């Protein structure tokens, strides 16, 4: 398609895209954002980015990406520069990207300073907007969400998994047909019903920015003496986790999910330099969750991102018991009672504007 026939064309696109929480973690990458091991995540429902993109096709291709960016109503040059760099890096995917002027507004539904990473929702929302423009400019013949996942991955690896409802799996795995390092694939309909509306309550232990960026964390895996065995065990854990999820075996699911979270943190502890990403209250919460589970047999477990906040995962039918756990034993360990209640969601939404 000849972009010149679109000169002067203007349009608006709006996408809402959710965050996700990994059950088997991606930690370690190579080349153009390829993962060292396969990973899987729940797509969330409430924690999302809402991104509106106005665009205009210019007369000529421009040296620099033409972009104005506002975040939560304020012009944000730091984010704008990051996005310009990202857009320039994907001109092989979108050959028109230097010939379009973008005015982008983005906001998150979750509070800004909670230490919750927003790159998965933010990058996938941006990628979806670009894919919609790509189609408007006449590019056809590709799988829309597969391309959106690929472009999201180029922005932030974990974002590749945010474009599908339910569950998404990213990274080549010998036992999973269609799995790829380039993009995530949907996995939501291959698991027992109990996982279809699973809850994820995020207990904010600390709102402070992460002490190590995920880029730096991934890089540390390259010199970590245990990285090869970690990549192997992640792929094995994924096989076991998928089996437990197909069977609805919550005992195995809980064991695998908690070990995955602790292994991610262990990798950071034995990197050079080493990092402890938990806070004392993270550990206290873990102990309290595990003893509550032992006492009550309520199948609630935790996972962690590369930070101190606890994600409390549990089936919908146990929500009252888990609310008691939170109010009686956990909320006092959060920073000023901060909690984000979420659950498995239906993936990104597109609104015509
Ligand atoms: O997408 P990145 O590069 O920010 O990496 C995030 C990795 C973890 O969130 C720690 C784990 C995961 O698989 O989401």
CSV table of C-alpha atoms and ligand atoms in Angstrom, one decimal:
chain,number,residue,atom,x,y,z
A,1,UNK,CA,0.0,0.0,0.0
A,2,UNK,CA,1.3,3.4,-1.0
A,3,UNK,CA,1.4,5.7,2.1
A,4,UNK,CA,1.4,8.8,-0.2
A,5,UNK,CA,-2.2,8.2,-1.0
A,6,UNK,CA,-3.0,8.8,2.7
A,7,UNK,CA,-1.3,12.2,3.0
A,8,UNK,CA,-3.5,14.5,5.1
A,9,UNK,CA,-5.5,11.6,6.5
A,10,UNK,CA,-6.3,11.9,10.2
A,11,UNK,CA,-7.8,9.5,12.7
A,12,UNK,CA,-8.3,8.7,16.4
A,13,UNK,CA,-7.8,5.4,18.1
A,14,UNK,CA,-8.4,4.4,21.7
A,15,UNK,CA,-7.3,1.2,23.4
A,16,UNK,CA,-7.6,0.0,27.0
A,17,UNK,CA,-5.1,-2.6,27.8
A,18,UNK,CA,-4.6,-4.5,31.1
A,19,UNK,CA,-1.6,-5.4,33.2
A,20,UNK,CA,-0.8,-9.1,33.8
A,21,UNK,CA,0.7,-11.1,36.6
A,22,UNK,CA,3.2,-13.9,35.7
A,23,UNK,CA,2.8,-17.3,37.3
A,24,UNK,CA,5.9,-18.7,35.6
A,25,UNK,CA,8.3,-15.8,35.4
A,26,UNK,CA,10.3,-14.3,32.5
A,27,UNK,CA,13.6,-13.2,33.8
A,28,UNK,CA,16.6,-13.1,31.4
A,29,UNK,CA,16.5,-12.0,27.8
A,30,UNK,CA,18.7,-11.8,24.7
A,31,UNK,CA,18.8,-10.2,21.2
A,32,UNK,CA,15.7,-8.2,20.3
A,33,UNK,CA,13.8,-8.8,23.5
A,34,UNK,CA,13.7,-12.6,23.2
A,35,UNK,CA,13.0,-14.5,26.4
A,36,UNK,CA,15.5,-17.0,27.9
A,37,UNK,CA,12.6,-19.2,29.0
A,38,UNK,CA,8.9,-19.5,28.4
A,39,UNK,CA,6.4,-17.7,30.8
A,40,UNK,CA,2.7,-17.6,31.5
A,41,UNK,CA,0.5,-15.0,33.1
A,42,UNK,CA,-3.0,-14.1,34.1
A,43,UNK,CA,-4.4,-11.1,32.2
A,44,UNK,CA,-5.8,-8.7,34.8
A,45,UNK,CA,-9.1,-6.8,34.7
A,46,UNK,CA,-8.9,-3.6,36.7
A,47,UNK,CA,-5.3,-2.5,36.4
A,48,UNK,CA,-5.1,-1.1,32.9
A,49,UNK,CA,-3.8,1.7,30.7
A,50,UNK,CA,-6.2,3.8,28.6
A,51,UNK,CA,-4.4,5.3,25.6
A,52,UNK,CA,-5.8,7.6,23.0
A,53,UNK,CA,-3.9,8.3,19.8
A,54,UNK,CA,-4.7,11.0,17.3
A,55,UNK,CA,-2.6,10.8,14.1
A,56,UNK,CA,-2.1,12.6,10.9
A,57,UNK,CA,-0.2,11.3,7.8
A,58,UNK,CA,2.4,13.9,6.8
A,59,UNK,CA,3.6,14.9,3.3
A,60,UNK,CA,7.1,13.5,3.9
A,61,UNK,CA,8.9,11.1,6.2
A,62,UNK,CA,10.6,13.0,9.1
A,63,UNK,CA,14.0,12.4,10.5
A,64,UNK,CA,12.7,12.5,14.1
A,65,UNK,CA,9.4,10.8,15.3
A,66,UNK,CA,6.7,13.5,15.6
A,67,UNK,CA,5.0,13.0,18.9
A,68,UNK,CA,3.3,14.9,21.7
A,69,UNK,CA,2.6,12.8,24.8
A,70,UNK,CA,0.6,13.5,27.9
A,71,UNK,CA,0.4,11.2,30.8
A,72,UNK,CA,-2.6,11.6,33.3
A,73,UNK,CA,-3.3,15.0,31.8
A,74,UNK,CA,0.3,16.4,32.0
A,75,UNK,CA,2.8,16.7,29.2
A,76,UNK,CA,5.6,14.2,30.0
A,77,UNK,CA,8.8,14.7,28.1
A,78,UNK,CA,10.7,11.8,29.7
A,79,UNK,CA,8.0,9.3,28.6
A,80,UNK,CA,7.7,11.1,25.2
A,81,UNK,CA,11.4,10.6,24.5
A,82,UNK,CA,11.2,6.9,25.5
A,83,UNK,CA,8.3,6.4,23.2
A,84,UNK,CA,10.0,8.3,20.3
A,85,UNK,CA,13.0,5.9,20.7
A,86,UNK,CA,10.7,2.9,20.8
A,87,UNK,CA,8.8,4.0,17.7
A,88,UNK,CA,12.0,4.7,15.7
A,89,UNK,CA,13.2,1.2,16.7
A,90,UNK,CA,10.2,-0.5,15.0
A,91,UNK,CA,10.2,1.2,11.6
A,92,UNK,CA,10.9,-2.2,10.1
A,93,UNK,CA,7.4,-3.3,11.4
A,94,UNK,CA,5.6,0.0,10.6
A,95,UNK,CA,7.4,1.5,7.5
A,96,UNK,CA,5.1,4.6,7.8
A,97,UNK,CA,6.0,5.5,11.4
A,98,UNK,CA,8.3,8.4,10.4
A,99,UNK,CA,5.6,9.9,8.2
A,100,UNK,CA,2.9,10.2,10.9
A,101,UNK,CA,2.4,12.9,13.6
A,102,UNK,CA,1.1,11.4,16.8
A,103,UNK,CA,-0.7,13.1,19.7
A,104,UNK,CA,-1.0,10.5,22.5
A,105,UNK,CA,-2.7,10.7,25.8
A,106,UNK,CA,-2.4,7.9,28.3
A,107,UNK,CA,-3.6,7.2,31.8
A,108,UNK,CA,-3.7,4.3,34.2
A,109,UNK,CA,-6.6,3.1,36.3
A,110,UNK,CA,-4.3,2.2,39.2
A,111,UNK,CA,-2.6,4.8,41.3
A,112,UNK,CA,0.6,6.1,39.8
A,113,UNK,CA,3.0,5.8,42.8
A,114,UNK,CA,2.2,2.3,44.1
A,115,UNK,CA,5.4,0.6,42.9
A,116,UNK,CA,3.2,-1.3,40.4
A,117,UNK,CA,4.9,-1.7,37.1
A,118,UNK,CA,2.8,-0.2,34.3
A,119,UNK,CA,5.0,-1.2,31.4
A,120,UNK,CA,2.9,-4.2,30.4
A,121,UNK,CA,-0.4,-2.3,30.2
A,122,UNK,CA,1.2,0.9,28.8
A,123,UNK,CA,3.3,-0.8,26.1
A,124,UNK,CA,0.5,-3.1,25.0
A,125,UNK,CA,-2.0,-0.2,24.7
A,126,UNK,CA,0.5,1.7,22.6
A,127,UNK,CA,1.2,-1.3,20.4
A,128,UNK,CA,-2.5,-1.9,19.9
A,129,UNK,CA,-3.0,1.7,18.8
A,130,UNK,CA,-0.1,1.3,16.3
A,131,UNK,CA,-1.6,-1.9,14.9
A,132,UNK,CA,-5.0,-0.2,14.4
A,133,UNK,CA,-3.3,2.7,12.5
A,134,UNK,CA,-1.4,0.0,10.4
A,135,UNK,CA,-4.8,-1.4,9.4
A,136,UNK,CA,-6.3,2.0,8.7
A,137,UNK,CA,-3.3,2.7,6.4
A,138,UNK,CA,-4.2,-0.4,4.4
A,139,UNK,CA,-1.8,-3.0,5.7
A,140,UNK,CA,-3.6,-6.4,5.8
A,141,UNK,CA,-3.1,-10.1,5.8
A,142,UNK,CA,-1.6,-10.4,9.4
A,143,UNK,CA,-3.1,-11.7,12.6
A,144,UNK,CA,-3.9,-8.5,14.5
A,145,UNK,CA,-3.3,-9.7,18.0
A,146,UNK,CA,-0.2,-11.6,17.1
A,147,UNK,CA,1.3,-8.5,15.6
A,148,UNK,CA,0.2,-6.5,18.6
A,149,UNK,CA,1.9,-9.0,20.9
A,150,UNK,CA,5.1,-8.9,18.8
A,151,UNK,CA,5.2,-5.1,19.0
A,152,UNK,CA,4.3,-5.1,22.7
A,153,UNK,CA,7.2,-7.5,23.3
A,154,UNK,CA,9.6,-5.1,21.5
A,155,UNK,CA,8.5,-2.4,24.0
A,156,UNK,CA,8.5,-4.5,27.2
A,157,UNK,CA,8.8,-8.3,27.2
A,158,UNK,CA,6.0,-9.0,29.6
A,159,UNK,CA,3.6,-6.7,27.7
A,160,UNK,CA,3.5,-9.3,24.9
A,161,UNK,CA,1.2,-11.3,27.2
A,162,UNK,CA,-1.3,-8.5,27.9
A,163,UNK,CA,-3.1,-8.7,24.6
A,164,UNK,CA,-5.1,-11.9,25.3
A,165,UNK,CA,-8.0,-12.6,27.7
A,166,UNK,CA,-7.5,-15.0,30.6
A,167,UNK,CA,-4.1,-16.5,30.3
A,168,UNK,CA,-1.2,-15.9,27.8
A,169,UNK,CA,1.9,-17.9,27.2
A,170,UNK,CA,5.1,-16.4,25.7
A,171,UNK,CA,8.3,-18.2,24.7
A,172,UNK,CA,9.1,-21.3,22.8
A,173,UNK,CA,8.4,-24.5,24.7
A,174,UNK,CA,8.9,-28.0,23.3
A,175,UNK,CA,5.6,-29.3,24.6
A,176,UNK,CA,3.4,-26.3,23.5
A,177,UNK,CA,2.2,-26.2,19.9
A,178,UNK,CA,2.4,-22.7,18.4
A,179,UNK,CA,4.5,-21.3,21.3
A,180,UNK,CA,6.9,-18.6,20.1
A,181,UNK,CA,9.7,-16.3,21.3
A,182,UNK,CA,8.3,-13.6,18.9
A,183,UNK,CA,4.8,-13.3,20.5
A,184,UNK,CA,2.5,-14.6,23.1
A,185,UNK,CA,-0.4,-17.0,22.4
A,186,UNK,CA,-3.7,-17.2,24.2
A,187,UNK,CA,-4.0,-20.0,26.7
A,188,UNK,CA,-7.2,-19.1,28.6
A,189,UNK,CA,-9.5,-21.9,27.3
A,190,UNK,CA,-7.1,-24.8,28.1
A,191,UNK,CA,-7.5,-24.5,31.9
A,192,UNK,CA,-10.1,-25.6,34.5
A,193,UNK,CA,-13.0,-23.2,35.1
A,194,UNK,CA,-11.7,-22.3,38.6
A,195,UNK,CA,-9.0,-20.2,36.9
A,196,UNK,CA,-11.3,-18.2,34.7
A,197,UNK,CA,-12.2,-15.7,37.4
A,198,UNK,CA,-9.3,-16.1,39.7
A,199,UNK,CA,-8.6,-13.2,42.0
A,200,UNK,CA,-5.4,-11.2,42.3
A,201,UNK,CA,-5.4,-8.7,45.2
A,202,UNK,CA,-2.2,-6.6,45.2
A,203,UNK,CA,-1.0,-5.7,48.7
A,204,UNK,CA,1.3,-2.7,48.5
A,205,UNK,CA,4.1,-3.2,50.9
A,206,UNK,CA,6.1,-0.3,49.6
A,207,UNK,CA,5.3,2.5,47.1
A,208,UNK,CA,9.0,3.3,46.6
A,209,UNK,CA,10.4,2.9,43.1
A,210,UNK,CA,12.1,-0.4,42.4
A,211,UNK,CA,15.8,-0.5,43.4
A,212,UNK,CA,16.7,-2.2,40.1
A,213,UNK,CA,15.0,-1.7,36.8
A,214,UNK,CA,13.8,-4.8,35.0
A,215,UNK,CA,16.3,-4.1,32.1
A,216,UNK,CA,19.1,-4.2,34.7
A,217,UNK,CA,17.6,-7.3,36.3
A,218,UNK,CA,17.4,-9.2,33.0
A,219,UNK,CA,21.0,-8.2,32.3
A,220,UNK,CA,22.3,-9.6,35.6
A,221,UNK,CA,21.0,-13.0,34.6
A,222,UNK,CA,23.7,-13.1,31.8
A,223,UNK,CA,26.5,-13.4,34.5
A,224,UNK,CA,24.5,-15.2,37.1
A,225,UNK,CA,26.1,-18.6,37.8
A,226,UNK,CA,22.7,-20.3,38.2
A,227,UNK,CA,21.0,-18.9,35.2
A,228,UNK,CA,21.1,-22.0,33.0
A,229,UNK,CA,19.6,-24.2,35.6
A,230,UNK,CA,16.9,-21.4,36.2
A,231,UNK,CA,15.9,-21.4,32.5
A,232,UNK,CA,15.6,-25.2,32.6
A,233,UNK,CA,13.6,-25.2,35.8
A,234,UNK,CA,11.3,-22.5,34.5
A,235,UNK,CA,10.4,-24.5,31.4
A,236,UNK,CA,9.9,-27.6,33.6
A,237,UNK,CA,7.7,-25.6,36.0
A,238,UNK,CA,5.7,-24.4,33.1
A,239,UNK,CA,4.9,-27.9,32.0
A,240,UNK,CA,3.9,-28.9,35.5
A,241,UNK,CA,1.9,-25.7,36.0
A,242,UNK,CA,-0.1,-26.3,32.8
A,243,UNK,CA,-0.9,-29.8,33.9
A,244,UNK,CA,-2.1,-28.6,37.3
A,245,UNK,CA,-4.2,-25.9,35.7
A,246,UNK,CA,-5.8,-28.3,33.2
A,247,UNK,CA,-6.7,-30.6,36.0
A,248,UNK,CA,-7.7,-27.9,38.4
A,249,UNK,CA,-5.2,-29.2,40.9
A,250,UNK,CA,-4.8,-26.3,43.3
A,251,UNK,CA,-2.3,-27.9,45.6
A,252,UNK,CA,0.2,-28.3,42.8
A,253,UNK,CA,-0.7,-24.9,41.3
A,254,UNK,CA,0.0,-23.2,44.7
A,255,UNK,CA,3.3,-25.0,45.2
A,256,UNK,CA,4.6,-24.1,41.7
A,257,UNK,CA,3.4,-20.5,41.8
A,258,UNK,CA,5.0,-19.7,45.1
A,259,UNK,CA,8.3,-21.4,44.2
A,260,UNK,CA,8.4,-19.5,40.9
A,261,UNK,CA,8.1,-16.2,42.8
A,262,UNK,CA,10.8,-17.1,45.3
A,263,UNK,CA,13.1,-18.4,42.6
A,264,UNK,CA,12.9,-15.0,40.8
A,265,UNK,CA,13.9,-13.3,44.0
A,266,UNK,CA,16.6,-15.9,44.7
A,267,UNK,CA,18.1,-15.1,41.3
A,268,UNK,CA,18.4,-11.5,42.2
A,269,UNK,CA,20.0,-12.4,45.6
A,270,UNK,CA,22.7,-14.4,44.0
A,271,UNK,CA,23.5,-12.0,41.1
A,272,UNK,CA,26.6,-9.7,41.2
A,273,UNK,CA,25.8,-7.2,42.5
A,274,UNK,CA,23.1,-8.8,44.5
A,275,UNK,CA,19.7,-7.3,45.3
A,276,UNK,CA,17.1,-8.1,48.0
A,277,UNK,CA,13.8,-7.0,46.5
A,278,UNK,CA,11.6,-8.0,49.4
A,279,UNK,CA,11.0,-5.8,52.4
A,280,UNK,CA,10.6,-7.3,55.9
A,281,UNK,CA,6.8,-6.9,55.6
A,282,UNK,CA,6.8,-8.9,52.4
A,283,UNK,CA,8.3,-11.9,54.3
A,284,UNK,CA,5.9,-11.4,57.2
A,285,UNK,CA,3.0,-11.5,54.8
A,286,UNK,CA,4.3,-14.7,53.1
A,287,UNK,CA,4.5,-16.4,56.5
A,288,UNK,CA,1.0,-15.3,57.5
A,289,UNK,CA,-0.5,-16.4,54.1
A,290,UNK,CA,1.2,-19.8,54.4
A,291,UNK,CA,0.1,-20.3,58.0
A,292,UNK,CA,-3.5,-19.2,57.2
A,293,UNK,CA,-3.5,-21.7,54.4
A,294,UNK,CA,-2.3,-24.5,56.7
A,295,UNK,CA,-4.9,-23.7,59.4
A,296,UNK,CA,-7.9,-23.1,57.2
A,297,UNK,CA,-7.2,-25.2,54.0
A,298,UNK,CA,-8.3,-22.1,52.0
A,299,UNK,CA,-6.3,-22.4,48.7
A,300,UNK,CA,-4.8,-18.9,48.7
A,301,UNK,CA,-1.2,-18.3,47.6
A,302,UNK,CA,1.1,-15.4,46.8
A,303,UNK,CA,3.3,-14.4,43.9
A,304,UNK,CA,5.7,-11.5,43.5
A,305,UNK,CA,7.0,-9.3,40.7
A,306,UNK,CA,10.5,-8.0,40.8
A,307,UNK,CA,9.6,-5.9,43.8
A,308,UNK,CA,8.2,-6.1,47.4
A,309,UNK,CA,4.5,-6.1,46.8
A,310,UNK,CA,2.4,-9.3,47.3
A,311,UNK,CA,-0.1,-10.6,44.8
A,312,UNK,CA,-2.6,-12.7,46.6
A,313,UNK,CA,-4.1,-15.3,44.2
A,314,UNK,CA,-7.2,-17.3,45.1
A,315,UNK,CA,-10.4,-18.8,43.6
A,316,UNK,CA,-13.5,-16.5,43.5
A,317,UNK,CA,-15.5,-18.8,45.9
A,318,UNK,CA,-13.0,-18.1,48.7
A,319,UNK,CA,-13.3,-14.3,48.5
A,320,UNK,CA,-14.9,-13.9,51.9
A,321,UNK,CA,-12.4,-16.0,53.8
A,322,UNK,CA,-9.5,-14.2,52.0
A,323,UNK,CA,-11.1,-10.8,52.9
A,324,UNK,CA,-10.9,-11.9,56.5
A,325,UNK,CA,-7.2,-12.9,56.0
A,326,UNK,CA,-6.5,-9.5,54.5
A,327,UNK,CA,-8.3,-7.4,57.2
A,328,UNK,CA,-7.1,-9.4,60.2
A,329,UNK,CA,-3.5,-10.4,59.3
A,330,UNK,CA,-2.2,-8.5,56.2
A,331,UNK,CA,-3.6,-5.0,55.8
A,332,UNK,CA,-1.5,-3.7,58.8
A,333,UNK,CA,1.6,-4.7,56.9
A,334,UNK,CA,0.8,-2.6,53.8
A,335,UNK,CA,1.9,1.0,53.3
A,336,UNK,CA,-1.1,3.0,54.6
A,337,UNK,CA,-3.6,0.2,53.8
A,338,UNK,CA,-2.8,0.3,50.1
A,339,UNK,CA,-4.4,-2.6,48.2
A,340,UNK,CA,-5.5,-3.0,44.5
A,341,UNK,CA,-8.3,-5.6,44.1
A,342,UNK,CA,-8.2,-7.3,40.7
A,343,UNK,CA,-9.1,-10.5,39.0
A,344,UNK,CA,-8.6,-12.3,35.7
A,345,UNK,CA,-9.9,-10.2,32.8
A,346,UNK,CA,-11.1,-10.3,29.2
A,347,UNK,CA,-8.1,-8.6,27.6
A,348,UNK,CA,-7.8,-5.3,25.7
A,349,UNK,CA,-10.8,-3.2,24.6
A,350,UNK,CA,-11.1,-1.0,21.6
A,351,UNK,CA,-13.4,2.0,21.5
A,352,UNK,CA,-14.3,3.9,18.3
A,353,UNK,CA,-13.9,7.6,19.1
B,1,LIG,O1,8.7,-6.9,30.8
B,1,LIG,P1,9.8,-6.6,31.7
B,1,LIG,O2,11.1,-6.5,30.8
B,1,LIG,O3,9.6,-5.4,32.5
B,1,LIG,O4,10.1,-7.8,32.6
B,1,LIG,C1,9.2,-8.1,33.7
B,1,LIG,C2,9.5,-9.4,34.3
B,1,LIG,C3,8.7,-9.8,35.5
B,1,LIG,O5,7.6,-9.0,35.6
B,1,LIG,C4,9.5,-9.8,36.8
B,1,LIG,C5,8.2,-11.3,35.3
B,1,LIG,C6,7.2,-11.5,34.2
B,1,LIG,O6,7.3,-12.5,33.6
B,1,LIG,O7,6.3,-10.6,34.1
